[in-house]
Short mmCIF file of C-alpha atoms in Angstrom, two decimals:
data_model
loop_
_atom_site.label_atom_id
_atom_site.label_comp_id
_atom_site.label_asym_id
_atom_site.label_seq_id
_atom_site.Cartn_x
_atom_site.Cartn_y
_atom_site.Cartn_z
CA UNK A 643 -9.30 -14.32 -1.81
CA UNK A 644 -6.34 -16.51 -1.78
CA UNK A 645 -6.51 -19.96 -3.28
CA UNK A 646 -4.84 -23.25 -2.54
CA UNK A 647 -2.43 -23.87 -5.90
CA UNK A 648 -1.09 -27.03 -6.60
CA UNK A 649 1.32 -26.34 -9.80
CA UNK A 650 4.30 -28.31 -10.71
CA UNK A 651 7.72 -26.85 -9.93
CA UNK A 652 8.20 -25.33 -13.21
CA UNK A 653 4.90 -24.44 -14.41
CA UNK A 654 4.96 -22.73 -10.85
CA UNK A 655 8.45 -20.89 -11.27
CA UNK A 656 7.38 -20.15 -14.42
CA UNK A 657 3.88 -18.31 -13.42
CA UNK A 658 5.21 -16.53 -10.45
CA UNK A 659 8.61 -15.29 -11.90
CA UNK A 660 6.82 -13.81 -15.26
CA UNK A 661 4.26 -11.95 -13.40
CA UNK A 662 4.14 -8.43 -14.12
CA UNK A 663 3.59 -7.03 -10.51
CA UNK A 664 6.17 -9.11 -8.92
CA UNK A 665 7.93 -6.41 -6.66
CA UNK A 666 4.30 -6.20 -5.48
CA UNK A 667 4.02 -9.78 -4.49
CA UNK A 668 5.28 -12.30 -2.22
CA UNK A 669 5.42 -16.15 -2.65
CA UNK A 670 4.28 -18.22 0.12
CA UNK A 671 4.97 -22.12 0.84
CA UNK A 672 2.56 -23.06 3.84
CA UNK A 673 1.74 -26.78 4.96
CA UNK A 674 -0.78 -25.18 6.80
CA UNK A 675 -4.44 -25.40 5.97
CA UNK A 676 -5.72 -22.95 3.20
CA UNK A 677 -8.86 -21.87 6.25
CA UNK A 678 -6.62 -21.07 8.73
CA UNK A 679 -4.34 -18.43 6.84
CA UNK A 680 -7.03 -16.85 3.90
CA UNK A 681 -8.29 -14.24 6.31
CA UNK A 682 -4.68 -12.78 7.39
CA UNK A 683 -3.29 -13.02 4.02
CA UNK A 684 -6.37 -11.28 2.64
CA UNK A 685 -5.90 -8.55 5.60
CA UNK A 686 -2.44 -8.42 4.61
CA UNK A 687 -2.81 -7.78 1.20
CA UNK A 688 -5.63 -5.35 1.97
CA UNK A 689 -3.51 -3.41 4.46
CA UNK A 690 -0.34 -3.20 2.18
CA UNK A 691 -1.19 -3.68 -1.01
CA UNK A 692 1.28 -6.71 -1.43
CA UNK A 693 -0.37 -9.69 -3.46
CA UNK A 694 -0.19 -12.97 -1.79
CA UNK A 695 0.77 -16.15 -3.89
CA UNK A 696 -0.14 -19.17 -1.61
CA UNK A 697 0.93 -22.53 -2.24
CA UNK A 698 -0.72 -25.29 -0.46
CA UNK A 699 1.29 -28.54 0.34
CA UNK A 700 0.58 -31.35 2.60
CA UNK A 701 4.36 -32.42 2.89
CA UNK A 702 7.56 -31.98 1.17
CA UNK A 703 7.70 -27.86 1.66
CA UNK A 704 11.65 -28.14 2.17
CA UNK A 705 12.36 -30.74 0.12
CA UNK A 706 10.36 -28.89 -3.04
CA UNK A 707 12.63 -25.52 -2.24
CA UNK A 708 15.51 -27.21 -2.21
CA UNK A 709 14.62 -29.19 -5.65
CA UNK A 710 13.72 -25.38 -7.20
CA UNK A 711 17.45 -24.44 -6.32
CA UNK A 712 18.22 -20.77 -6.87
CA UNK A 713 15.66 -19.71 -9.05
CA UNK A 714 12.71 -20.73 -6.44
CA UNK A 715 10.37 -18.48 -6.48
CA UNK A 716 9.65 -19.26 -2.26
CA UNK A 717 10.16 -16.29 -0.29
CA UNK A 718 7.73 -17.12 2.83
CA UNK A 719 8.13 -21.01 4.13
CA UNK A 720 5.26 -21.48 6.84
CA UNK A 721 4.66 -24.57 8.75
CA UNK A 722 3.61 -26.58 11.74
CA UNK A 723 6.14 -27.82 14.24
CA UNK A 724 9.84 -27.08 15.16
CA UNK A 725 10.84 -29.91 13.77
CA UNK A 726 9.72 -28.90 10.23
CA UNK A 727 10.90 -25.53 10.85
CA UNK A 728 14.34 -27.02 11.88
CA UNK A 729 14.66 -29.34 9.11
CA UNK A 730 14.50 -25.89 6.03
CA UNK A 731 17.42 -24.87 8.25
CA UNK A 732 19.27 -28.26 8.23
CA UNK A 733 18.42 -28.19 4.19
CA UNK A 734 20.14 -25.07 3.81
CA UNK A 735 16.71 -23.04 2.37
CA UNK A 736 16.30 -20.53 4.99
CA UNK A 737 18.04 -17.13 5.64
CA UNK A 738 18.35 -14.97 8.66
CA UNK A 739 15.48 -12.57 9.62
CA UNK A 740 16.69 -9.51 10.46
CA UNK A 741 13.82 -7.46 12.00
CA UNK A 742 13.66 -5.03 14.51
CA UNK A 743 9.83 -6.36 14.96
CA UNK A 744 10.92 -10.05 15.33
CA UNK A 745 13.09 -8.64 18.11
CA UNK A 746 10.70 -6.84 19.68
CA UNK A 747 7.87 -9.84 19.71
CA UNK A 748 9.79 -13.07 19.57
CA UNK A 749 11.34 -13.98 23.02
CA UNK A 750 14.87 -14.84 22.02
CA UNK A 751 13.73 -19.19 22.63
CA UNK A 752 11.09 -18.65 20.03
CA UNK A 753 13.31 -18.32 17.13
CA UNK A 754 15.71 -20.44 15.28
CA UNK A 755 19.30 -20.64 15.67
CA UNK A 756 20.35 -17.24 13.83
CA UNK A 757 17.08 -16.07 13.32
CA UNK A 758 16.64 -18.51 10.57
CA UNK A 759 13.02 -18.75 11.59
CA UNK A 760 10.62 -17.17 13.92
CA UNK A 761 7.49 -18.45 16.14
CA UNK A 762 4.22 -17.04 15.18
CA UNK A 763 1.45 -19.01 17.17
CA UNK A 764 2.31 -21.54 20.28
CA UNK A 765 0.26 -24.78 20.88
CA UNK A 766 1.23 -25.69 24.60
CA UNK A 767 1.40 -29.65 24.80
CA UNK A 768 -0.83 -30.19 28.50
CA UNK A 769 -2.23 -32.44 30.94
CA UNK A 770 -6.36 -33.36 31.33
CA UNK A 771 -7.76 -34.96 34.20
CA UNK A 772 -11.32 -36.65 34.54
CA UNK A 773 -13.16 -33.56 35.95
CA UNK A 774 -15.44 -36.14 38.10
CA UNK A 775 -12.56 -38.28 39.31
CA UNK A 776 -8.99 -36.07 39.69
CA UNK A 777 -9.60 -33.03 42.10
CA UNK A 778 -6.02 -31.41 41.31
CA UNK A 779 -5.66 -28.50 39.77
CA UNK A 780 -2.05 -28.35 38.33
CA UNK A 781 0.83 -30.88 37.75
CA UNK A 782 4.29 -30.97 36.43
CA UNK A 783 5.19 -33.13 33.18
CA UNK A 784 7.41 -34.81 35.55
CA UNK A 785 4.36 -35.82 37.68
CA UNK A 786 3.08 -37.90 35.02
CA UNK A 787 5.50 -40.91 36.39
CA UNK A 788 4.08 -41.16 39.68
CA UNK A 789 3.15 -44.79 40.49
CA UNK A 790 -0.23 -43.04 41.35
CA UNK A 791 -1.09 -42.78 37.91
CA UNK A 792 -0.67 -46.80 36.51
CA UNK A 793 -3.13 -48.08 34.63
CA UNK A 794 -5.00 -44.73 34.42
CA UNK A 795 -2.90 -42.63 32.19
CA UNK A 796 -3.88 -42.42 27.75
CA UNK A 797 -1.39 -41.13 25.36
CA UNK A 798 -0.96 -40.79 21.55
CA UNK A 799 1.89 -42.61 19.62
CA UNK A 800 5.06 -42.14 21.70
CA UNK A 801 6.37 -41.42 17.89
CA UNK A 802 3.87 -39.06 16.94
CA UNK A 803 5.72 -36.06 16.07
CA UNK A 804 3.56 -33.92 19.03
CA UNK A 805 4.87 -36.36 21.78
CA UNK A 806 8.43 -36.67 19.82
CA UNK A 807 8.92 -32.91 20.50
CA UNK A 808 7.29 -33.17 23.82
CA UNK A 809 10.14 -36.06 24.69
CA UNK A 810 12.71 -34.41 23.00
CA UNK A 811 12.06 -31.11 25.18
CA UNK A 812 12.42 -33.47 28.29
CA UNK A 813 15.55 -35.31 26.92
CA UNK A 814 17.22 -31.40 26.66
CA UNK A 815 16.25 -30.65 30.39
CA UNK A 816 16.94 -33.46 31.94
CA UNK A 817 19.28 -35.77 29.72
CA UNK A 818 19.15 -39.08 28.39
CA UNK A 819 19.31 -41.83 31.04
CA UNK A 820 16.57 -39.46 33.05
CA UNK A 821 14.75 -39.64 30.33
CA UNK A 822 14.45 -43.18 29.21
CA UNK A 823 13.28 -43.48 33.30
CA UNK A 824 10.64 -41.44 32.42
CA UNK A 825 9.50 -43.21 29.36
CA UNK A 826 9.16 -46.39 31.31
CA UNK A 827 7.75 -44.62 33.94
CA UNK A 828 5.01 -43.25 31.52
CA UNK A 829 4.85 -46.70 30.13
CA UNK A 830 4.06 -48.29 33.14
CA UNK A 831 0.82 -45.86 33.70
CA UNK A 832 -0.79 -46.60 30.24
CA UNK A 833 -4.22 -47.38 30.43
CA UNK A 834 -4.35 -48.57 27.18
CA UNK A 835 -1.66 -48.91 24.01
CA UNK A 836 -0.43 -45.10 22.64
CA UNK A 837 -2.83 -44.45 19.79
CA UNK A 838 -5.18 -42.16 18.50
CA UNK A 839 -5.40 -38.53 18.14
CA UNK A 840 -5.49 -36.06 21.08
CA UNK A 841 -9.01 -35.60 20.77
CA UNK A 842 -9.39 -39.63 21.32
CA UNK A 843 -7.69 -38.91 24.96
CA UNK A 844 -10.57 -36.86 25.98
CA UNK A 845 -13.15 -39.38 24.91
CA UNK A 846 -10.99 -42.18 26.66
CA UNK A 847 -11.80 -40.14 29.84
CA UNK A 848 -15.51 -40.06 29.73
CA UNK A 849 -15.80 -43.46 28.94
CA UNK A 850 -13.34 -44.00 32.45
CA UNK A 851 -10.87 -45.55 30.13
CA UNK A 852 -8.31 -43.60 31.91
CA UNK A 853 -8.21 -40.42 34.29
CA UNK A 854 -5.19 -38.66 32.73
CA UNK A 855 -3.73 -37.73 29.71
CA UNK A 856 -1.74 -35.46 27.31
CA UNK A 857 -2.92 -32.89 25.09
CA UNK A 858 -2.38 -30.24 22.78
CA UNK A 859 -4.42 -27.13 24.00
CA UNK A 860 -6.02 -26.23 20.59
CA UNK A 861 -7.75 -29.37 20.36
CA UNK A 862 -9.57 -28.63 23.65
CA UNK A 863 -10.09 -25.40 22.45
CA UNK A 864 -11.91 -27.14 18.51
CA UNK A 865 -13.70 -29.83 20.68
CA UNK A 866 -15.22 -26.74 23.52
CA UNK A 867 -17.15 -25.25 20.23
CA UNK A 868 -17.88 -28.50 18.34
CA UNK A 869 -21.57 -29.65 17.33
CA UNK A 870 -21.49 -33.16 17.82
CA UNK A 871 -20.24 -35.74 20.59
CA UNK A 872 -16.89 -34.24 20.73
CA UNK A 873 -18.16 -31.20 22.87
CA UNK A 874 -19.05 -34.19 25.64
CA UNK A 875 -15.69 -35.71 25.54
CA UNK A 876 -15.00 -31.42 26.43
CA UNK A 877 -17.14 -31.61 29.00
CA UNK A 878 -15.56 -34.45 31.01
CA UNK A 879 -12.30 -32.84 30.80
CA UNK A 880 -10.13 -30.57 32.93
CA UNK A 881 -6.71 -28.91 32.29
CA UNK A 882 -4.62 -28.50 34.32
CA UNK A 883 -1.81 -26.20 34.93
CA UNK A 884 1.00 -27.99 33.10
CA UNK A 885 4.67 -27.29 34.21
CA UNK A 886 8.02 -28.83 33.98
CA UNK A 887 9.52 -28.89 37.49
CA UNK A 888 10.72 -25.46 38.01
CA UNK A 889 9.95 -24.31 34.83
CA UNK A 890 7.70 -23.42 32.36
CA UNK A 891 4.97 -24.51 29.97
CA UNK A 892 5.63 -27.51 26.56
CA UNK A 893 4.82 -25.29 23.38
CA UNK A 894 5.31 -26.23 19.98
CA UNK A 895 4.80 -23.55 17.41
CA UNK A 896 3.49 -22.68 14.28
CA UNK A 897 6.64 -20.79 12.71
CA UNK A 898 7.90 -18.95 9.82
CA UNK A 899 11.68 -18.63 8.07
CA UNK A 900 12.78 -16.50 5.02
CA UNK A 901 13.88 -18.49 1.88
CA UNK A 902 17.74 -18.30 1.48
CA UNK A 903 16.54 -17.11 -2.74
CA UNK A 904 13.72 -15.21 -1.72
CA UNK A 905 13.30 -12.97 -4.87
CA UNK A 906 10.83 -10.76 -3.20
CA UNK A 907 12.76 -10.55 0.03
CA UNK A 908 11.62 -7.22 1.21
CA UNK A 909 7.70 -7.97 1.27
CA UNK A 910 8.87 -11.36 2.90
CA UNK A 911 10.13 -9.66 5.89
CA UNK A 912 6.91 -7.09 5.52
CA UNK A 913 4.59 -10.23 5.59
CA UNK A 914 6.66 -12.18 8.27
CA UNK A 915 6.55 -8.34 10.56
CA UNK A 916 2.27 -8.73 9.56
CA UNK A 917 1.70 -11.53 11.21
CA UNK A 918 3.60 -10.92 14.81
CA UNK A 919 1.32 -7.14 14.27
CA UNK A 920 -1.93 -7.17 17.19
CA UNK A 921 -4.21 -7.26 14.64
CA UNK A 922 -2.86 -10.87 12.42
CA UNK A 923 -2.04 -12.30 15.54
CA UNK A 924 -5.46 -11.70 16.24
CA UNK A 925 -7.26 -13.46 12.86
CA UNK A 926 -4.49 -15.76 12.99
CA UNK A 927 -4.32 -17.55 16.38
CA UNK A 928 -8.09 -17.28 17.00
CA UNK A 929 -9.01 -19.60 14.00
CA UNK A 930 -7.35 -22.59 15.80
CA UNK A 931 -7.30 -21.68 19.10
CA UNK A 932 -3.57 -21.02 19.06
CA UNK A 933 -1.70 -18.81 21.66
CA UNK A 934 -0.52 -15.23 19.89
CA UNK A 935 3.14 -15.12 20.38
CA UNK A 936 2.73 -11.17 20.28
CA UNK A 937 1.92 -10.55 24.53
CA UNK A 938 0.04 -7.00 23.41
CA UNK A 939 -2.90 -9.28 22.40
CA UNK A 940 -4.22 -10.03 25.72
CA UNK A 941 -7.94 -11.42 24.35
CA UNK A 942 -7.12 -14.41 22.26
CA UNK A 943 -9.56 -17.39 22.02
CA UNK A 944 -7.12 -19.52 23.57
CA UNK A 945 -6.66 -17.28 26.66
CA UNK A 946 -10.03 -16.77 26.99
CA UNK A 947 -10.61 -20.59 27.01
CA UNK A 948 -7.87 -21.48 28.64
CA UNK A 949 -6.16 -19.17 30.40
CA UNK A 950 -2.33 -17.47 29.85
CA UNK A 951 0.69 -19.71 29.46
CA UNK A 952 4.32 -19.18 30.75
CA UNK A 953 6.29 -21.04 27.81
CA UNK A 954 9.71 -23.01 28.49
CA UNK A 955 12.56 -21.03 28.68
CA UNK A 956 14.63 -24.22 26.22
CA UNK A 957 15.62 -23.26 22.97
CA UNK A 958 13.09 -24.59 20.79
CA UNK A 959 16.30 -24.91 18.67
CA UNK A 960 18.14 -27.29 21.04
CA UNK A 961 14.73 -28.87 21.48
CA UNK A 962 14.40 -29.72 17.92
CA UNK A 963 18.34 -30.97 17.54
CA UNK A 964 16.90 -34.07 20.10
CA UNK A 965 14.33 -35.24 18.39
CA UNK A 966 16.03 -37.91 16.86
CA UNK A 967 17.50 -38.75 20.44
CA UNK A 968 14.75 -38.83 21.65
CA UNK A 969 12.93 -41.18 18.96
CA UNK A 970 15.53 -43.59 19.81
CA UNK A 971 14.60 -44.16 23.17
CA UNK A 972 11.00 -44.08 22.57
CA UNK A 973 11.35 -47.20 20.36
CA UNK A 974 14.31 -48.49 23.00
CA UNK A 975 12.05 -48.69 25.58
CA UNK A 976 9.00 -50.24 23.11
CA UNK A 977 7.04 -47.55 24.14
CA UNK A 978 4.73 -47.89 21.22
CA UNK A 979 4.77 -51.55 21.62
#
């Protein structure tokens, strides 16, 4: 079983770099909840007989690596969202992947700029509709700032990082002064300030609140199993087909990058290669109802639920290099406000 660690930086360097079986280990820095990764890293370690050494943190992944200099003992960074991904590569704590199996899995928009980092799960950002009052069945993002829509339309924080990545995606296809358009556009719809989780959108529906909103498909996904009032606010719900205009499909990813003094650099790669293999993808994306970035697993929970996504062909790289941009405008237009 792996267990969450929380050890200072040197009582952690310490530990990890004196253990005996080291060139039989691999270090792993994940922001990502401890129940979402035991079973693959147990698999893992099962299957190759390479020890796991998971460290836990809520925040501050990068910024710890870069504090532990050379003598880190990181060799596997794992976390949610480009933009975290992005900012290890900024920091200078990442190294290129070089994998024939990343190659193979990991359409070429997927990775990081050099292969610095790779996608392992996809979370496509869509639209829900009332399923009583909105008798459409797709939609482009674009859509969304239709005058049809005003007063009817319930949104997160503008600044949230999920809707920061979802406007900075937007900003890179379509470019600034489009995009501030759209913001007001979008602004113009609310049904109510941006706040709240994604979950709240749903329950914003039933109540008639509002008719339309944005969403991140896994929490559709948590709320179509869950044992209390959520599973209603499922129930009143309906995806829809979610496109840009002529393209494809918001995702944000759950991702992983090599760290630049990865002392165990070989099992990194072998753990990295694990978890893009059929069988991780499998344990991995079901326990959050993520998409599997590997295409040869055609039964994911996600699919099942939801059905198969066509991701945006943009960068996620380029995607994450707007962000700020695209902040800006969100608090230039008093979005949030």
């Amino acid at each position: 079983m792996i267990h969450a660690t929380r050890l200072s930086t040197v009582a952690l360097a310490c530990c990890l770099l004196a253990a005996p079986a080291l060139a039989q280990s691999v270090n792993l820095y994940t922001t990502r909840e401890p129940a979402l990764l035991n079973s693959v890293l147990d698999a893992f370690t099962k299957d190759t007989g390479v020890k796991v050494n998971a460290v836990f943190l809520k925040d501050g992944l990068q910024e710890r690596i870069k504090a532990e200099g050379a003598n880190s003992p990181a060799d596997v960074m794992l976390v949610v969202d480009v933009g975290e991904i992005n900012a290890a590569v900024d920091a200078g704590v990442t190294q290129p992947i070089k994998s024939a199996v990343v190659d193979k899995v990991v359409p070429a928009q997927l990775r990081g700029p050099g292969d610095n980092w790779v996608t392992l799960t996809k979370r496509a950002r869509i639209v829900v509709v009332s399923k009583e009052r909105v008798g459409q069945d797709a939609i482009t993002y674009e859509d969304l700032a239709d005058p049809k829509w005003k007063g009817k339309f319930c949104i997160r924080a503008g600044q949230h990082p999920y809707n920061n990545a979802f406007f900075a995606a937007y900003l890179t296809r379509h470019g600034a002064e489009k995009t501030e358009a759209y913001l007001k556009a979008l602004k113009a719809n609310l049904a109510r300030k941006p706040g709240g989780g994604d979950r709240d959108v749903a329950r914003d529906i039933l109540s008639g609140q509002c008719d339309i909103a944005l969403i991140n498909t896994y929490y559709i996904g948590l709320m179509s199993v869950a044992k209390n009032e959520q599973k209603g606010w499922y129930d009143a719900i309906k995806p829809l087909k979610t496109t840009f205009a002529g393209g494809g499909t918001h995702v944000n990813v759950s991702a992983a990058a090599i760290a630049k003094n990865a002392p165990n650099k070989d099992n990194a790669v072998k753990l990295v290669e694990y978890m893009l293999s059929e069988k991780a993808q499998a344990l991995y994306a079901d326990g959050n109802f993520e998409f599997p970035v590997n295409q040869d697993v055609k039964e994911s929970a996600a699919v099942k639920l939801l059905g198969t996504i066509t991701p945006d062909t943009t960068p996620l790289g380029d995607v994450a290099r707007n962000r700020k941009a695209a902040a800006d405008l969100v608090d230039k237009v008093g979005f949030d406000n």
